[in-house]
Amino acid sequence: MIPFNKPYMTGKELWYISQAHANRHLSGDGSFTKRCHAWLEQRIGCEKALLTHSCTGALEMAAILADIKPGDEVIMPSFTFVSTANAFVLRGGVPVFVDVRPDTLNLDETKIEAAITPRTRVIVPVHYAGVACDMDAIMAIAKKHDLIVIEDAAQGIMSSYKGRPLGSIGHMAALSFHETKNIISGEGGALLANDPRFVERAEIIREKGTNRSQFFRGQVDKYTWQDIGSSYLPGELIAAFLWAQMEEADAITRRRLAIWDRYHAGFAAAEREGLLRRPIVPADCVHNAHMYYLLLPDLAKRTQFMKALKARGIDSVFHYVPLHSAPAGLRVGRASGACEVTDTSSERLVRLPLWVEMDDAMVDSVIDAAVEEARAVAAGAARPRAVATGAR
Ligand SMILES: Cc1ncc(COP(=O)(O)O)c(C=O)c1O
């Protein structure tokens, strides 16, 4: 069986956890957290990085920092994870869903302006599969309409756009270190602030609405309740684990890219045959090989394809179910125009196994099986017609 994901451990995680244990500093913001913050600030070039317990938590902090009030509108793709929307809905915000581009499956920048109303406050570009949104266009629209941009860079660590690391371009950004991501700590995330006006308040919101961080730096002689907030910081054991991963981030990314490139070359002929579509990475984007996906012709063929791979011992998975037509999306949000690319891509997309310890023979066996099965489903091989199960 080739699983879809197998979390990679560098070998140093338990050593660093034992150091945190020996230091007897187990709550947040100890020496490992500080090392992780410094690494993120240096590698991404953000003004301030703050570890959180998840990307979901970082997005919730960003929604508070953006001062989202009931009825404020937030433009985002429908093709994303629920947390992108929930973070704002928790503050009374209204997600306004815009379709994605057919090439990258990222927020379609040409459809954003039509979604802007006097209530619009924020745009959330989601960098799908670690491939950047057209950030120049999005930042220009935001500037023209005085909007805040919060990058959902859950999948975007070590990727860049026109030479700029993802997470460094919007006013704020959120990263994920969930075990399915490239750099992991089980659960984990980070809020990145690029606009200095958010830095001080971000520290307060993350520390239960208090100025405890200033107190620990000796800047105030006692800490008090300053603002709304919650407990968003992870403990030191998580940060110690994460530090081991950050030290190996370059090697992890290199291996993932080698697997991604092998898949991409391996599926080129099948794409020319019209059996499937491969991911498209625009020339100005350097990606991090977070994901390798294929687009099959339709839902029935994708379902049949996934079942066939499963029968051959290969785990493949679909991805986001559109938010605009989900029960909560219909209740609390609205779509701006049709979300046709979202709907069809969501039904056609299948993600293949991609994890650091996959060897070339394993990757080749996935390629061979996938091409054979894509050909079989295209030919309408004598299998029962697939029923739409799984994704919905
Ligand atoms: C685009 C996007 N945003 C946010 C999240 C939430 O991340 P976390 O699990 O760290 O809260 C995910 C999770 O996969 C995601 O794909």
PDB file of N, CA and C and ligand atoms in Angstrom, residues 52-59 79-84 126-128 152-155 174-181 186-190 290-291 319-320 351, ligand 1:
ATOM      1  N   THR A  52       1.463  29.898  16.175  1.00  0.00           N
ATOM      2  CA  THR A  52       0.107  29.689  16.689  1.00  0.00           C
ATOM      3  C   THR A  52      -0.125  28.174  16.778  1.00  0.00           C
ATOM      4  N   HIS A  53      -1.247  27.779  17.372  1.00  0.00           N
ATOM      5  CA  HIS A  53      -1.487  26.342  17.478  1.00  0.00           C
ATOM      6  C   HIS A  53      -1.972  25.738  16.166  1.00  0.00           C
ATOM      7  N   SER A  54      -2.334  26.588  15.191  1.00  0.00           N
ATOM      8  CA  SER A  54      -2.780  26.098  13.881  1.00  0.00           C
ATOM      9  C   SER A  54      -2.875  27.273  12.926  1.00  0.00           C
ATOM     10  N   CYS A  55      -2.999  26.947  11.647  1.00  0.00           N
ATOM     11  CA  CYS A  55      -3.257  28.006  10.662  1.00  0.00           C
ATOM     12  C   CYS A  55      -4.651  28.580  10.906  1.00  0.00           C
ATOM     13  N   THR A  56      -5.576  27.720  11.331  1.00  0.00           N
ATOM     14  CA  THR A  56      -6.929  28.177  11.673  1.00  0.00           C
ATOM     15  C   THR A  56      -6.833  29.281  12.728  1.00  0.00           C
ATOM     16  N   GLY A  57      -6.031  29.045  13.780  1.00  0.00           N
ATOM     17  CA  GLY A  57      -5.850  30.049  14.837  1.00  0.00           C
ATOM     18  C   GLY A  57      -5.247  31.332  14.283  1.00  0.00           C
ATOM     19  N   ALA A  58      -4.267  31.194  13.370  1.00  0.00           N
ATOM     20  CA  ALA A  58      -3.626  32.383  12.787  1.00  0.00           C
ATOM     21  C   ALA A  58      -4.645  33.186  11.970  1.00  0.00           C
ATOM     22  N   LEU A  59      -5.519  32.481  11.240  1.00  0.00           N
ATOM     23  CA  LEU A  59      -6.546  33.188  10.452  1.00  0.00           C
ATOM     24  C   LEU A  59      -7.546  33.895  11.376  1.00  0.00           C
ATOM     25  N   PHE A  79     -13.037  27.613  -3.458  1.00  0.00           N
ATOM     26  CA  PHE A  79     -12.200  26.414  -3.489  1.00  0.00           C
ATOM     27  C   PHE A  79     -11.095  26.579  -2.448  1.00  0.00           C
ATOM     28  N   THR A  80     -11.452  26.350  -1.178  1.00  0.00           N
ATOM     29  CA  THR A  80     -10.486  26.460  -0.087  1.00  0.00           C
ATOM     30  C   THR A  80     -10.973  25.646   1.098  1.00  0.00           C
ATOM     31  N   PHE A  81     -10.152  25.642   2.144  1.00  0.00           N
ATOM     32  CA  PHE A  81     -10.486  24.923   3.371  1.00  0.00           C
ATOM     33  C   PHE A  81     -11.476  25.754   4.188  1.00  0.00           C
ATOM     34  N   VAL A  82     -12.289  25.116   4.992  1.00  0.00           N
ATOM     35  CA  VAL A  82     -13.331  25.822   5.752  1.00  0.00           C
ATOM     36  C   VAL A  82     -12.768  26.923   6.657  1.00  0.00           C
ATOM     37  N   SER A  83     -11.550  26.751   7.156  1.00  0.00           N
ATOM     38  CA  SER A  83     -11.008  27.737   8.107  1.00  0.00           C
ATOM     39  C   SER A  83     -10.840  29.113   7.471  1.00  0.00           C
ATOM     40  N   THR A  84     -10.572  29.162   6.163  1.00  0.00           N
ATOM     41  CA  THR A  84     -10.424  30.458   5.482  1.00  0.00           C
ATOM     42  C   THR A  84     -11.690  31.276   5.726  1.00  0.00           C
ATOM     43  N   VAL A 126      -5.666  32.534  -1.465  1.00  0.00           N
ATOM     44  CA  VAL A 126      -5.194  31.227  -0.959  1.00  0.00           C
ATOM     45  C   VAL A 126      -4.219  30.678  -2.000  1.00  0.00           C
ATOM     46  N   HIS A 127      -3.001  30.413  -1.597  1.00  0.00           N
ATOM     47  CA  HIS A 127      -1.990  29.927  -2.550  1.00  0.00           C
ATOM     48  C   HIS A 127      -2.126  28.411  -2.672  1.00  0.00           C
ATOM     49  N   TYR A 128      -2.973  27.980  -3.613  1.00  0.00           N
ATOM     50  CA  TYR A 128      -3.290  26.557  -3.698  1.00  0.00           C
ATOM     51  C   TYR A 128      -2.071  25.740  -4.136  1.00  0.00           C
ATOM     52  N   ASP A 152      -3.648  33.450   2.742  1.00  0.00           N
ATOM     53  CA  ASP A 152      -3.765  32.115   3.336  1.00  0.00           C
ATOM     54  C   ASP A 152      -2.667  31.277   2.692  1.00  0.00           C
ATOM     55  N   ALA A 153      -1.519  31.270   3.390  1.00  0.00           N
ATOM     56  CA  ALA A 153      -0.341  30.551   2.881  1.00  0.00           C
ATOM     57  C   ALA A 153      -0.168  29.242   3.642  1.00  0.00           C
ATOM     58  N   ALA A 154      -1.317  28.617   3.998  1.00  0.00           N
ATOM     59  CA  ALA A 154      -1.284  27.336   4.725  1.00  0.00           C
ATOM     60  C   ALA A 154      -0.352  26.351   4.029  1.00  0.00           C
ATOM     61  N   GLN A 155      -0.377  26.366   2.685  1.00  0.00           N
ATOM     62  CA  GLN A 155       0.411  25.393   1.912  1.00  0.00           C
ATOM     63  C   GLN A 155       1.653  26.036   1.299  1.00  0.00           C
ATOM     64  N   ALA A 174      -1.058  33.676   6.966  1.00  0.00           N
ATOM     65  CA  ALA A 174      -1.189  32.546   7.897  1.00  0.00           C
ATOM     66  C   ALA A 174      -0.535  31.324   7.273  1.00  0.00           C
ATOM     67  N   LEU A 175       0.270  30.619   8.085  1.00  0.00           N
ATOM     68  CA  LEU A 175       0.944  29.386   7.648  1.00  0.00           C
ATOM     69  C   LEU A 175       0.392  28.202   8.438  1.00  0.00           C
ATOM     70  N   SER A 176       0.514  27.007   7.857  1.00  0.00           N
ATOM     71  CA  SER A 176       0.122  25.794   8.587  1.00  0.00           C
ATOM     72  C   SER A 176       1.311  24.846   8.716  1.00  0.00           C
ATOM     73  N   PHE A 177       1.437  24.242   9.899  1.00  0.00           N
ATOM     74  CA  PHE A 177       2.424  23.178  10.112  1.00  0.00           C
ATOM     75  C   PHE A 177       1.723  21.870  10.472  1.00  0.00           C
ATOM     76  N   HIS A 178       0.490  21.725  10.015  1.00  0.00           N
ATOM     77  CA  HIS A 178      -0.260  20.475  10.192  1.00  0.00           C
ATOM     78  C   HIS A 178       0.532  19.331   9.560  1.00  0.00           C
ATOM     79  N   GLU A 179       0.340  18.119  10.039  1.00  0.00           N
ATOM     80  CA  GLU A 179       1.214  17.025   9.584  1.00  0.00           C
ATOM     81  C   GLU A 179       1.096  16.702   8.095  1.00  0.00           C
ATOM     82  N   THR A 180       0.083  17.244   7.426  1.00  0.00           N
ATOM     83  CA  THR A 180      -0.025  17.032   5.978  1.00  0.00           C
ATOM     84  C   THR A 180       0.791  18.058   5.190  1.00  0.00           C
ATOM     85  N   LYS A 181       1.362  19.051   5.873  1.00  0.00           N
ATOM     86  CA  LYS A 181       2.079  20.110   5.153  1.00  0.00           C
ATOM     87  C   LYS A 181       3.558  19.735   4.961  1.00  0.00           C
ATOM     88  N   GLY A 186       2.769  18.433  13.753  1.00  0.00           N
ATOM     89  CA  GLY A 186       1.516  17.767  14.129  1.00  0.00           C
ATOM     90  C   GLY A 186       0.373  18.711  13.812  1.00  0.00           C
ATOM     91  N   GLU A 187       0.022  19.522  14.806  1.00  0.00           N
ATOM     92  CA  GLU A 187      -0.825  20.697  14.583  1.00  0.00           C
ATOM     93  C   GLU A 187       0.100  21.896  14.755  1.00  0.00           C
ATOM     94  N   GLY A 188      -0.148  22.967  14.063  1.00  0.00           N
ATOM     95  CA  GLY A 188       0.708  24.146  14.237  1.00  0.00           C
ATOM     96  C   GLY A 188       0.485  25.148  13.130  1.00  0.00           C
ATOM     97  N   GLY A 189       0.903  26.366  13.392  1.00  0.00           N
ATOM     98  CA  GLY A 189       0.750  27.417  12.382  1.00  0.00           C
ATOM     99  C   GLY A 189       1.513  28.655  12.792  1.00  0.00           C
ATOM    100  N   ALA A 190       1.383  29.690  11.984  1.00  0.00           N
ATOM    101  CA  ALA A 190       2.020  30.968  12.335  1.00  0.00           C
ATOM    102  C   ALA A 190       1.235  32.100  11.707  1.00  0.00           C
ATOM    103  N   HIS A 290       4.212  21.232  -2.677  1.00  0.00           N
ATOM    104  CA  HIS A 290       3.323  20.790  -1.598  1.00  0.00           C
ATOM    105  C   HIS A 290       2.433  19.640  -2.048  1.00  0.00           C
ATOM    106  N   MET A 291       2.043  19.669  -3.322  1.00  0.00           N
ATOM    107  CA  MET A 291       1.022  18.723  -3.752  1.00  0.00           C
ATOM    108  C   MET A 291       1.212  18.362  -5.222  1.00  0.00           C
ATOM    109  N   HIS A 319     -10.048  16.816  -3.050  1.00  0.00           N
ATOM    110  CA  HIS A 319      -9.741  17.928  -2.151  1.00  0.00           C
ATOM    111  C   HIS A 319     -10.976  18.743  -1.838  1.00  0.00           C
ATOM    112  N   TYR A 320     -10.825  20.056  -1.736  1.00  0.00           N
ATOM    113  CA  TYR A 320     -11.896  20.891  -1.197  1.00  0.00           C
ATOM    114  C   TYR A 320     -13.253  20.682  -1.884  1.00  0.00           C
ATOM    115  N   ARG A 351      -5.513  14.046  -5.786  1.00  0.00           N
ATOM    116  CA  ARG A 351      -4.143  14.260  -5.297  1.00  0.00           C
ATOM    117  C   ARG A 351      -3.441  12.917  -5.135  1.00  0.00           C
TER     118      ARG A 351
HETATM  119  C1  LIG B   1      -5.956  26.744   2.534  1.00  0.00           C
HETATM  120  C2  LIG B   1      -5.982  26.286   3.959  1.00  0.00           C
HETATM  121  N1  LIG B   1      -6.185  27.185   4.951  1.00  0.00           N
HETATM  122  C3  LIG B   1      -6.197  26.825   6.238  1.00  0.00           C
HETATM  123  C4  LIG B   1      -6.009  25.518   6.613  1.00  0.00           C
HETATM  124  C5  LIG B   1      -6.062  25.162   8.089  1.00  0.00           C
HETATM  125  O1  LIG B   1      -4.809  24.748   8.566  1.00  0.00           O
HETATM  126  P1  LIG B   1      -4.668  24.127  10.046  1.00  0.00           P
HETATM  127  O2  LIG B   1      -5.025  22.684   9.941  1.00  0.00           O
HETATM  128  O3  LIG B   1      -3.213  24.330  10.391  1.00  0.00           O
HETATM  129  O4  LIG B   1      -5.558  24.885  10.940  1.00  0.00           O
HETATM  130  C6  LIG B   1      -5.804  24.537   5.646  1.00  0.00           C
HETATM  131  C7  LIG B   1      -5.621  23.139   6.038  1.00  0.00           C
HETATM  132  O5  LIG B   1      -5.305  22.272   5.292  1.00  0.00           O
HETATM  133  C8  LIG B   1      -5.782  24.932   4.269  1.00  0.00           C
HETATM  134  O6  LIG B   1      -5.622  24.033   3.281  1.00  0.00           O
END
